Amino acid sequence: EAYDNFHITLKFLGEISVLKAEQIDNILKDLCRSKEPFNISFGDLGFFAGRNTIKVLWFGISEGVEQLESL
């Protein structure tokens, strides 16, 4: 599917162990239980280029910024 690798990066953690990833996953699940669902809207579009290819395609957020920041 086209959306299989679609995500929003709130904080890039780099290389972490499986145990640390599981701990973070549990903490985030607990935190998200107290948050109400919200909508986001995309704004600007850009990319990070590699040598001969586009490595990352990004969208800016124009609505829902405050809710994302609170996460």
PDB file of C-alpha atoms in Angstrom, residues 12-64:
ATOM      1  CA  PHE A  12      13.899  10.974  16.284  1.00  0.00           C
ATOM      2  CA  LEU A  13      15.550   8.610  18.765  1.00  0.00           C
ATOM      3  CA  GLY A  14      18.219   7.031  16.577  1.00  0.00           C
ATOM      4  CA  GLU A  15      19.421   3.522  17.344  1.00  0.00           C
ATOM      5  CA  ILE A  16      17.819   2.084  20.492  1.00  0.00           C
ATOM      6  CA  SER A  17      17.531  -1.425  21.908  1.00  0.00           C
ATOM      7  CA  VAL A  18      14.391  -3.542  21.574  1.00  0.00           C
ATOM      8  CA  LEU A  19      13.888  -3.319  25.339  1.00  0.00           C
ATOM      9  CA  LYS A  20      14.102   0.483  25.274  1.00  0.00           C
ATOM     10  CA  ALA A  21      11.666   0.602  22.316  1.00  0.00           C
ATOM     11  CA  GLU A  22       9.175  -1.545  24.248  1.00  0.00           C
ATOM     12  CA  GLN A  23       9.492   0.716  27.299  1.00  0.00           C
ATOM     13  CA  ILE A  24       8.912   3.825  25.189  1.00  0.00           C
ATOM     14  CA  ASP A  25       5.939   2.157  23.474  1.00  0.00           C
ATOM     15  CA  ASN A  26       4.312   1.403  26.840  1.00  0.00           C
ATOM     16  CA  ILE A  27       4.897   4.945  28.130  1.00  0.00           C
ATOM     17  CA  LEU A  28       3.447   6.489  24.967  1.00  0.00           C
ATOM     18  CA  LYS A  29       0.385   4.242  25.076  1.00  0.00           C
ATOM     19  CA  ASP A  30      -0.273   5.352  28.667  1.00  0.00           C
ATOM     20  CA  LEU A  31       0.172   9.034  27.755  1.00  0.00           C
ATOM     21  CA  CYS A  32      -2.089   8.814  24.715  1.00  0.00           C
ATOM     22  CA  ARG A  33      -4.959   7.327  26.728  1.00  0.00           C
ATOM     23  CA  SER A  34      -5.419  10.721  28.382  1.00  0.00           C
ATOM     24  CA  LYS A  35      -5.472  12.645  25.067  1.00  0.00           C
ATOM     25  CA  GLU A  36      -8.547  13.381  22.996  1.00  0.00           C
ATOM     26  CA  PRO A  37      -8.426  12.557  19.255  1.00  0.00           C
ATOM     27  CA  PHE A  38      -7.727  15.556  17.022  1.00  0.00           C
ATOM     28  CA  ASN A  39      -7.420  16.475  13.363  1.00  0.00           C
ATOM     29  CA  ILE A  40      -4.364  17.696  11.538  1.00  0.00           C
ATOM     30  CA  SER A  41      -4.095  19.485   8.207  1.00  0.00           C
ATOM     31  CA  PHE A  42      -1.036  19.509   6.013  1.00  0.00           C
ATOM     32  CA  GLY A  43       0.610  22.713   4.845  1.00  0.00           C
ATOM     33  CA  ASP A  44       3.873  23.152   2.969  1.00  0.00           C
ATOM     34  CA  LEU A  45       5.566  20.326   1.103  1.00  0.00           C
ATOM     35  CA  GLY A  46       9.309  19.773   0.859  1.00  0.00           C
ATOM     36  CA  PHE A  47      11.990  17.111   0.630  1.00  0.00           C
ATOM     37  CA  PHE A  48      15.485  16.154   1.714  1.00  0.00           C
ATOM     38  CA  ALA A  49      17.578  15.048  -1.232  1.00  0.00           C
ATOM     39  CA  GLY A  50      20.276  12.429  -1.327  1.00  0.00           C
ATOM     40  CA  ARG A  51      22.971  12.325  -3.945  1.00  0.00           C
ATOM     41  CA  ASN A  52      20.658  11.409  -6.843  1.00  0.00           C
ATOM     42  CA  THR A  53      17.337  10.707  -5.154  1.00  0.00           C
ATOM     43  CA  ILE A  54      14.801  12.158  -2.772  1.00  0.00           C
ATOM     44  CA  LYS A  55      15.381  10.535   0.633  1.00  0.00           C
ATOM     45  CA  VAL A  56      12.543  12.108   2.641  1.00  0.00           C
ATOM     46  CA  LEU A  57       9.339  13.811   1.529  1.00  0.00           C
ATOM     47  CA  TRP A  58       7.845  16.004   4.255  1.00  0.00           C
ATOM     48  CA  PHE A  59       4.654  17.946   4.833  1.00  0.00           C
ATOM     49  CA  GLY A  60       4.272  20.873   7.188  1.00  0.00           C
ATOM     50  CA  ILE A  61       1.366  20.864   9.633  1.00  0.00           C
ATOM     51  CA  SER A  62      -1.054  23.798   9.447  1.00  0.00           C
ATOM     52  CA  GLU A  63      -3.764  22.591  11.875  1.00  0.00           C
ATOM     53  CA  GLY A  64      -3.274  20.498  15.003  1.00  0.00           C
TER      54      GLY A  64
END
